[in-house]
XYZ file of C-alpha atoms in Angstrom:
538
model
C 63.484 20.078 -91.811
C 62.400 21.907 -94.915
C 61.413 25.351 -93.842
C 58.952 26.293 -91.258
C 56.940 23.373 -89.948
C 53.247 23.625 -90.147
C 50.590 21.269 -88.739
C 52.508 18.058 -89.105
C 50.400 14.943 -88.536
C 50.958 11.830 -86.421
C 49.076 8.528 -86.678
C 49.546 5.542 -84.309
C 49.554 1.856 -85.212
C 50.220 -1.477 -83.594
C 51.881 -4.514 -85.043
C 52.932 -7.965 -83.977
C 56.232 -7.666 -85.876
C 59.314 -6.090 -84.441
C 60.306 -4.777 -87.884
C 58.614 -2.487 -90.300
C 57.485 -4.307 -93.443
C 55.120 -1.784 -94.850
C 51.957 -0.090 -93.776
C 49.806 -3.006 -94.867
C 50.901 -5.004 -91.789
C 50.013 -2.176 -89.423
C 46.687 -1.834 -87.540
C 45.654 1.774 -87.009
C 44.865 2.783 -83.478
C 44.101 6.424 -84.225
C 43.460 8.806 -87.059
C 46.088 11.228 -88.273
C 46.232 14.033 -85.729
C 48.362 17.027 -84.929
C 48.756 15.892 -81.312
C 51.880 13.901 -80.804
C 51.017 12.350 -77.375
C 49.131 9.056 -77.281
C 47.705 6.964 -74.420
C 48.334 3.318 -75.053
C 45.034 1.407 -75.055
C 44.524 -1.994 -73.493
C 44.291 -3.538 -76.956
C 47.929 -2.736 -77.633
C 49.194 -5.045 -74.895
C 51.613 -7.576 -76.414
C 52.113 -5.565 -79.628
C 54.705 -3.122 -80.897
C 53.712 0.509 -81.233
C 54.357 2.296 -84.535
C 54.162 6.070 -85.014
C 53.737 7.497 -88.553
C 54.991 11.085 -88.856
C 53.945 13.217 -91.867
C 55.716 16.638 -91.988
C 53.614 19.575 -93.134
C 54.493 23.145 -94.216
C 52.384 26.069 -93.181
C 50.846 26.202 -96.670
C 49.690 22.604 -96.405
C 52.406 20.934 -98.460
C 53.237 17.529 -96.994
C 56.510 15.730 -97.021
C 57.380 12.050 -97.048
C 56.070 10.147 -94.028
C 58.497 8.369 -91.722
C 57.861 5.530 -89.258
C 59.252 4.626 -85.841
C 58.658 1.394 -83.892
C 59.080 0.573 -80.174
C 61.917 -1.626 -79.193
C 59.687 -4.016 -77.202
C 56.050 -4.945 -76.949
C 53.611 -3.102 -74.679
C 53.473 -4.599 -71.191
C 50.444 -4.881 -68.886
C 50.270 -2.681 -65.738
C 49.390 -4.381 -62.365
C 45.603 -4.260 -61.726
C 44.593 -1.132 -59.842
C 41.831 1.434 -59.493
C 42.287 4.998 -60.607
C 39.045 6.173 -58.910
C 36.253 4.835 -56.616
C 33.029 6.581 -55.567
C 29.547 5.996 -54.046
C 26.569 7.929 -55.369
C 22.879 7.809 -54.603
C 20.327 8.428 -51.832
C 21.624 7.917 -48.266
C 18.155 7.392 -46.794
C 16.166 4.261 -45.991
C 14.925 2.683 -49.217
C 17.382 4.647 -51.358
C 19.800 3.032 -53.832
C 23.543 3.527 -53.550
C 25.726 2.813 -56.594
C 29.467 2.203 -56.551
C 31.607 3.351 -59.513
C 35.305 2.751 -60.188
C 37.955 2.993 -62.844
C 40.020 -0.135 -63.568
C 43.486 -0.207 -65.090
C 45.998 -3.008 -65.439
C 45.223 -5.320 -68.303
C 41.964 -7.039 -69.011
C 39.756 -6.957 -65.917
C 38.707 -10.269 -64.519
C 36.160 -10.878 -61.801
C 36.928 -8.071 -59.379
C 35.618 -8.439 -55.832
C 32.929 -6.064 -54.456
C 31.938 -5.775 -50.769
C 29.704 -3.404 -48.809
C 30.305 -2.658 -45.112
C 28.375 -1.075 -42.225
C 30.183 1.206 -39.754
C 29.011 2.482 -36.376
C 31.662 5.227 -36.589
C 33.718 6.375 -39.543
C 37.012 4.777 -38.581
C 35.953 1.341 -37.330
C 36.595 -1.908 -39.194
C 32.996 -2.265 -40.302
C 30.697 -5.259 -40.643
C 30.370 -7.069 -43.955
C 26.905 -7.040 -45.544
C 26.833 -10.549 -46.966
C 23.591 -10.135 -48.891
C 25.074 -7.678 -51.413
C 28.584 -9.065 -51.846
C 29.511 -8.977 -55.527
C 27.000 -6.227 -56.374
C 27.658 -2.647 -57.368
C 24.271 -1.440 -56.031
C 22.855 -1.546 -52.523
C 19.302 -0.722 -51.462
C 19.438 0.886 -48.018
C 17.534 -1.096 -45.382
C 16.021 -0.193 -42.030
C 18.749 -1.820 -39.951
C 21.418 0.486 -41.414
C 19.805 3.697 -40.159
C 22.267 5.886 -38.282
C 25.322 4.032 -39.623
C 27.916 4.694 -42.318
C 28.175 2.657 -45.518
C 31.426 1.840 -47.320
C 32.246 0.035 -50.574
C 35.427 -1.918 -51.161
C 36.691 -3.057 -54.555
C 39.583 -5.508 -55.024
C 40.752 -5.306 -58.674
C 41.392 -8.685 -60.316
C 42.967 -9.128 -63.762
C 41.680 -11.798 -66.129
C 44.781 -13.851 -65.434
C 43.942 -13.949 -61.721
C 46.406 -11.325 -60.566
C 44.896 -9.372 -57.632
C 45.576 -5.709 -57.054
C 45.458 -3.617 -53.939
C 41.953 -3.207 -52.446
C 40.481 0.272 -52.285
C 37.641 1.474 -50.054
C 35.263 4.410 -50.352
C 33.288 5.584 -47.274
C 29.853 7.096 -47.760
C 29.539 10.836 -47.242
C 26.923 10.734 -44.468
C 25.085 8.467 -42.062
C 22.033 6.609 -43.319
C 18.854 8.575 -42.617
C 15.437 7.046 -41.841
C 12.818 7.398 -44.512
C 9.807 9.625 -44.061
C 7.183 7.654 -42.073
C 4.335 6.343 -44.175
C 1.967 3.422 -44.409
C 2.260 1.100 -47.362
C -0.935 -0.751 -46.416
C -3.746 -0.456 -43.843
C -6.719 -2.738 -43.320
C -9.023 -4.082 -40.611
C -8.846 -7.802 -39.849
C -11.686 -9.602 -38.069
C -15.391 -10.379 -38.286
C -17.985 -7.597 -38.249
C -19.705 -9.067 -35.209
C -20.360 -7.413 -31.870
C -17.899 -8.611 -29.247
C -15.347 -9.822 -31.796
C -11.972 -8.087 -31.727
C -11.099 -6.094 -34.830
C -7.366 -5.621 -35.350
C -5.324 -3.267 -37.482
C -3.048 -4.873 -40.043
C -0.605 -2.356 -41.478
C 2.720 -2.133 -43.279
C 4.765 0.693 -41.762
C 7.788 2.150 -43.510
C 10.195 4.899 -42.448
C 12.626 4.131 -39.653
C 11.697 2.736 -36.291
C 7.973 3.109 -35.626
C 6.966 5.073 -32.553
C 3.478 5.549 -31.111
C 1.419 5.755 -34.253
C -1.997 7.341 -33.726
C -5.163 5.316 -34.343
C -8.721 6.623 -34.522
C -11.768 4.436 -35.039
C -14.887 5.664 -36.799
C -18.530 4.631 -36.967
C -20.339 5.256 -40.229
C -24.088 4.974 -40.690
C -25.841 3.746 -43.820
C -26.423 7.349 -44.943
C -22.674 8.022 -44.911
C -22.512 10.180 -41.780
C -19.384 9.423 -39.786
C -18.411 10.012 -36.172
C -15.377 9.113 -34.140
C -15.740 6.411 -31.495
C -14.727 7.895 -28.166
C -12.013 6.098 -26.239
C -11.053 3.897 -29.205
C -7.416 4.817 -29.782
C -5.595 1.488 -29.908
C -4.580 -0.893 -32.640
C -7.613 -3.084 -31.899
C -11.276 -2.449 -31.169
C -14.161 -4.572 -29.959
C -17.538 -3.473 -31.397
C -20.239 -2.926 -28.789
C -24.009 -2.967 -28.900
C -23.875 0.714 -29.952
C -22.072 -0.268 -33.176
C -24.728 -2.705 -34.384
C -25.922 -1.666 -37.863
C -22.953 0.671 -38.453
C -19.795 0.349 -40.539
C -16.397 0.571 -38.842
C -13.192 2.081 -40.204
C -9.864 3.134 -38.736
C -7.336 5.830 -39.535
C -3.649 5.719 -38.728
C -1.151 8.532 -38.566
C 2.306 6.921 -38.783
C 4.730 8.277 -36.201
C 8.459 7.570 -36.163
C 10.236 7.038 -32.852
C 11.701 10.536 -33.109
C 8.126 11.943 -33.357
C 8.297 12.596 -37.091
C 4.811 12.158 -38.538
C 3.593 10.924 -41.869
C 0.354 11.323 -43.824
C -2.842 9.923 -42.271
C -4.277 6.870 -44.012
C -7.921 5.759 -43.724
C -8.805 2.087 -44.082
C -11.722 0.630 -45.969
C -14.903 0.121 -43.970
C -15.962 -3.196 -42.487
C -19.548 -4.049 -41.667
C -22.280 -3.453 -40.991
C -21.759 -4.777 -37.473
C -24.250 -7.473 -36.512
C -25.280 -8.567 -33.047
C -23.328 -11.474 -31.660
C -24.861 -14.327 -29.682
C -25.592 -13.408 -26.066
C -22.336 -14.115 -24.274
C -20.888 -13.624 -20.835
C -17.351 -12.495 -21.572
C -16.161 -12.417 -17.989
C -17.579 -13.324 -14.607
C -16.025 -12.687 -11.240
C -17.048 -12.472 -7.605
C -17.277 -9.166 -5.835
C -16.792 -9.265 -2.081
C -14.931 -11.197 0.584
C -15.166 -15.011 0.683
C -15.842 -15.031 4.418
C -18.730 -15.818 6.716
C -20.900 -12.791 7.361
C -19.870 -11.010 4.168
C -22.103 -10.162 1.221
C -21.033 -11.789 -2.040
C -22.114 -10.317 -5.364
C -20.663 -10.486 -8.868
C -19.582 -8.532 -11.928
C -20.532 -9.905 -15.333
C -19.507 -8.559 -18.738
C -22.290 -9.081 -21.281
C -22.197 -8.803 -25.066
C -24.649 -9.958 -27.716
C -27.178 -7.281 -28.533
C -29.383 -5.577 -26.006
C -29.293 -7.322 -22.633
C -32.449 -8.937 -21.358
C -33.263 -10.475 -17.964
C -30.188 -12.619 -17.489
C -30.280 -15.480 -14.987
C -27.907 -15.745 -12.063
C -28.227 -18.700 -9.721
C -26.298 -19.277 -6.503
C -25.447 -22.807 -5.316
C -23.768 -24.222 -2.234
C -21.460 -27.130 -3.062
C -21.551 -29.895 -0.505
C -18.826 -32.431 0.182
C -20.767 -35.249 -1.507
C -20.952 -33.294 -4.770
C -24.579 -32.260 -4.320
C -25.418 -28.671 -5.223
C -27.941 -26.849 -3.062
C -29.590 -23.866 -4.736
C -29.554 -20.837 -2.487
C -31.138 -17.981 -4.454
C -31.458 -16.124 -7.738
C -30.815 -12.703 -6.257
C -28.089 -10.263 -7.191
C -26.165 -11.281 -4.067
C -26.029 -13.689 -1.154
C -25.048 -13.219 2.473
C -22.641 -15.913 3.607
C -23.666 -17.762 6.761
C -22.285 -20.405 9.086
C -23.777 -23.085 6.825
C -21.437 -21.948 4.038
C -18.236 -22.207 6.091
C -15.904 -24.860 4.732
C -17.869 -25.127 1.494
C -17.649 -23.441 -1.885
C -20.191 -21.243 -3.623
C -20.961 -21.613 -7.324
C -22.530 -18.873 -9.438
C -24.130 -19.850 -12.745
C -24.782 -16.912 -15.087
C -26.925 -17.368 -18.192
C -26.848 -14.438 -20.651
C -30.224 -13.647 -22.237
C -30.805 -11.146 -25.018
C -33.827 -8.850 -24.969
C -35.520 -10.951 -27.635
C -35.308 -13.979 -25.316
C -32.388 -15.732 -27.008
C -30.250 -17.507 -24.425
C -26.501 -17.883 -24.606
C -24.242 -20.445 -23.045
C -24.127 -20.388 -19.270
C -20.920 -19.489 -17.528
C -20.066 -20.431 -13.967
C -17.445 -19.671 -11.381
C -16.698 -21.466 -8.129
C -15.316 -19.740 -5.083
C -12.672 -20.981 -2.708
C -13.900 -22.539 0.518
C -15.755 -20.024 2.631
C -13.591 -19.170 5.613
C -15.052 -18.605 9.070
C -15.161 -15.128 10.487
C -13.106 -14.245 13.540
C -14.864 -15.409 16.718
C -16.944 -12.584 18.179
C -19.364 -12.345 21.045
C -22.190 -10.197 19.706
C -24.316 -10.131 22.851
C -24.162 -11.314 26.476
C -26.979 -10.720 28.935
C -27.340 -11.863 32.583
C -31.021 -12.294 33.509
C -32.427 -11.405 36.954
C -30.438 -13.161 39.665
C -32.158 -14.967 42.535
C -30.550 -16.807 45.372
C -30.459 -20.565 44.885
C -31.819 -20.286 41.287
C -29.518 -21.255 38.391
C -28.600 -18.404 36.061
C -28.458 -19.217 32.338
C -26.903 -16.249 30.477
C -28.228 -15.236 27.081
C -25.436 -15.003 24.517
C -25.055 -14.552 20.762
C -21.957 -16.000 19.068
C -20.606 -15.326 15.554
C -17.527 -16.598 13.733
C -17.579 -20.173 12.471
C -18.511 -23.161 14.565
C -18.454 -22.263 18.261
C -16.075 -24.188 20.425
C -15.723 -24.315 24.224
C -15.494 -20.780 25.464
C -14.078 -19.572 28.742
C -16.419 -18.129 31.398
C -15.512 -16.306 34.582
C -18.060 -15.098 37.205
C -17.307 -12.332 39.677
C -19.340 -10.642 42.364
C -18.893 -7.097 43.495
C -20.643 -5.092 46.177
C -21.046 -1.964 44.047
C -22.395 -1.958 40.521
C -19.658 -1.097 38.005
C -20.391 1.829 35.762
C -18.683 1.585 32.350
C -15.661 -0.270 33.736
C -13.803 -2.974 31.917
C -13.101 -6.322 33.527
C -9.521 -5.424 34.425
C -10.878 -2.584 36.542
C -13.334 -4.928 38.239
C -10.724 -7.613 38.876
C -8.369 -5.159 40.506
C -11.056 -3.976 42.901
C -10.707 -5.129 46.482
C -14.459 -5.801 46.548
C -14.282 -8.183 43.599
C -14.412 -11.950 44.220
C -14.277 -14.658 41.556
C -17.102 -17.056 42.202
C -17.453 -19.385 39.233
C -15.932 -20.641 35.938
C -18.817 -22.379 34.186
C -21.400 -21.092 31.737
C -24.234 -21.287 34.311
C -24.072 -20.151 37.925
C -26.294 -20.566 40.992
C -26.039 -17.622 43.432
C -25.462 -18.498 47.067
C -25.995 -16.552 50.283
C -22.627 -14.814 49.767
C -23.932 -13.355 46.500
C -27.091 -11.855 47.998
C -26.982 -8.084 47.644
C -23.951 -8.205 45.319
C -23.785 -7.654 41.546
C -22.669 -10.483 39.322
C -20.191 -9.913 36.460
C -19.607 -12.492 33.710
C -16.630 -12.460 31.354
C -16.999 -14.571 28.190
C -14.053 -15.367 25.933
C -15.673 -16.489 22.635
C -13.733 -19.378 21.110
C -14.031 -21.023 17.707
C -13.965 -24.801 17.359
C -10.396 -24.616 16.049
C -9.290 -22.965 19.304
C -8.981 -19.396 18.055
C -10.369 -16.907 20.527
C -11.812 -13.463 20.054
C -12.026 -10.470 22.312
C -13.642 -11.047 25.737
C -17.157 -9.758 26.318
C -18.341 -8.632 29.759
C -21.901 -8.528 31.101
C -23.093 -7.108 34.441
C -26.323 -8.029 36.160
C -28.887 -5.251 36.044
C -29.604 -5.589 39.777
C -28.094 -7.186 42.844
C -28.788 -10.820 43.623
C -32.291 -11.093 45.093
C -32.546 -13.212 48.259
C -34.879 -16.192 48.297
C -38.101 -15.871 50.406
C -37.287 -16.529 54.085
C -37.940 -20.155 55.018
C -37.062 -22.530 57.827
C -36.526 -26.249 57.883
C -35.425 -28.992 60.261
C -37.055 -27.325 63.262
C -36.417 -29.372 66.401
C -36.180 -29.161 70.221
C -33.425 -30.491 72.422
C -33.094 -30.616 76.221
C -30.239 -28.620 77.619
C -30.668 -29.486 81.332
C -33.414 -30.793 83.523
C -36.398 -28.517 82.905
C -34.690 -26.344 80.220
C -35.235 -26.914 76.513
C -33.710 -25.275 73.379
C -35.487 -24.890 70.035
C -33.710 -24.363 66.725
C -34.070 -24.767 62.890
C -32.233 -24.163 59.601
C -32.941 -20.725 58.113
C -32.774 -19.869 54.404
C -33.740 -16.859 52.337
C -31.059 -14.209 52.520
C -29.513 -13.063 55.743
C -31.655 -13.843 58.821
C -33.178 -10.924 60.636
C -35.138 -10.858 63.936
C -36.969 -14.110 63.526
C -39.978 -14.753 65.870
C -40.000 -17.727 68.215
C -43.005 -19.307 69.974
C -43.520 -22.161 72.384
C -46.744 -24.211 72.607
C -48.219 -26.643 75.055
C -50.100 -29.662 73.662
C -52.484 -31.300 76.125
C -53.400 -34.963 76.307
C -56.552 -34.390 74.281
C -54.539 -32.778 71.444
C -55.291 -29.161 72.224
C -52.407 -26.780 71.397
C -52.105 -23.737 73.596
C -49.746 -20.796 72.960
C -47.571 -20.137 75.977
C -47.614 -16.424 76.455
C -44.261 -14.741 76.989
C -42.272 -17.674 75.706
C -40.573 -15.779 72.811
C -37.004 -17.117 72.970
C -35.173 -20.130 71.742
C -34.823 -21.463 75.317
C -37.715 -22.358 77.579
C -37.876 -23.346 81.220
C -40.629 -25.809 82.137
C -43.343 -24.643 84.564
C -45.889 -26.594 86.638
C -48.510 -25.973 83.967
C -46.508 -27.946 81.460
C -46.677 -31.253 83.290
C -48.565 -33.975 81.483
C -48.256 -31.883 78.227
C -45.963 -31.885 75.265
C -43.884 -28.807 74.353
C -43.868 -27.544 70.786
C -41.388 -24.999 69.320
C -42.079 -22.704 66.398
């Protein structure tokens, strides 16, 4: 009161006394201001609030100040948060910072936790490593997920407020692919593997692109064809050159980063002559040709040695050859073959020998390669000519047949089914008899290995019919049929008998032999001229 009020002033104080005892006991909490509203600060907790009011007229004349004091001391609010936020870079490697506003007395040790979420509304997984921190550096394993921050306000007297959570605005993005480091690890020696050692950053790595380069002493550089992996083995063509590698980092979603070129390594020097790998080429079986494939490194290749040995049961090695290959024979069956390869550089330097030993050589399947029946003669033993292959020969099966007509391109089943065919023997050799004269002989041979395994039968046919033996007679004798009648006979051989000639002779007492004319039959009737003589039959 006192006319029109002007810009009256208000100043706020705090005091520990519930009564006003003068301004000297008051502690100012603000300057004198026109504004009459006042937010109680934390420092006023437990104190009384005093307001000093100074009335002012519009012309600046002030009146007597008056004071008012609260009826009770300022009380503390329960601990709570008036705001909570996450700011920063939501990409791999970025830093996220949590901010909040605390009210409710003097803050104690509030609790901070960060969580990972597959989807926005799930419970989330606690990130233990950053519990109690207000900042979080985004790591690779959080890519594609949501981040949240939870703060539980705690007053200095231990009172805990309601927790509050803030969810990040977006999913974590992978960083742009790049290489933090790139170098070649290994010795600059021909035949030694050089590997790429790199530090990739930027999400999940995909198929990063490698290119290897060869640099000469004058600085000229060319790309090494076919070298596109994370490792490279220098060859003889790299000797004297420097080697480097470039890498273009590629993320698994095909995003690409800047290409990085490593420092050079070298120059590459020739390694000792070495056989890196050695293996047989061919089938480990009788009758097959066995060669080898050897991988050589160590400068320019010279005349390398390769020696073949047959390993015997008693441990003795029998050298077979120094050729590029060997042909396996029956002598090798059941034994192993050893190949000793000695690498030699062009300058004559020898490397360490390398050897490989085969499995036991297996026999080939039993096969009859050839079967020939020589000319066939009556009463003369036939010994066929045969050629066997396929391990150690066992006891084969032989079957002889005779046929009246010579087969022409027929198989044995056709011959056996013929009505003219007759089986005549079952041994390897055969002696033709009279029944075979004029017939063709057929031999079936079932080649059999010593272990009993048989091959396909082989059939041979005589080139001509069985030739009869020269006609001959034996055991010629005369017997008396009746008084005065005699009969002469003998045993004939030499094919089928034709019209044999018969003769009778008269032998006188002085030993003279006289042909009896007209006596041309097996029987003979004695005449008067025959008395006192002996009769002879031919």
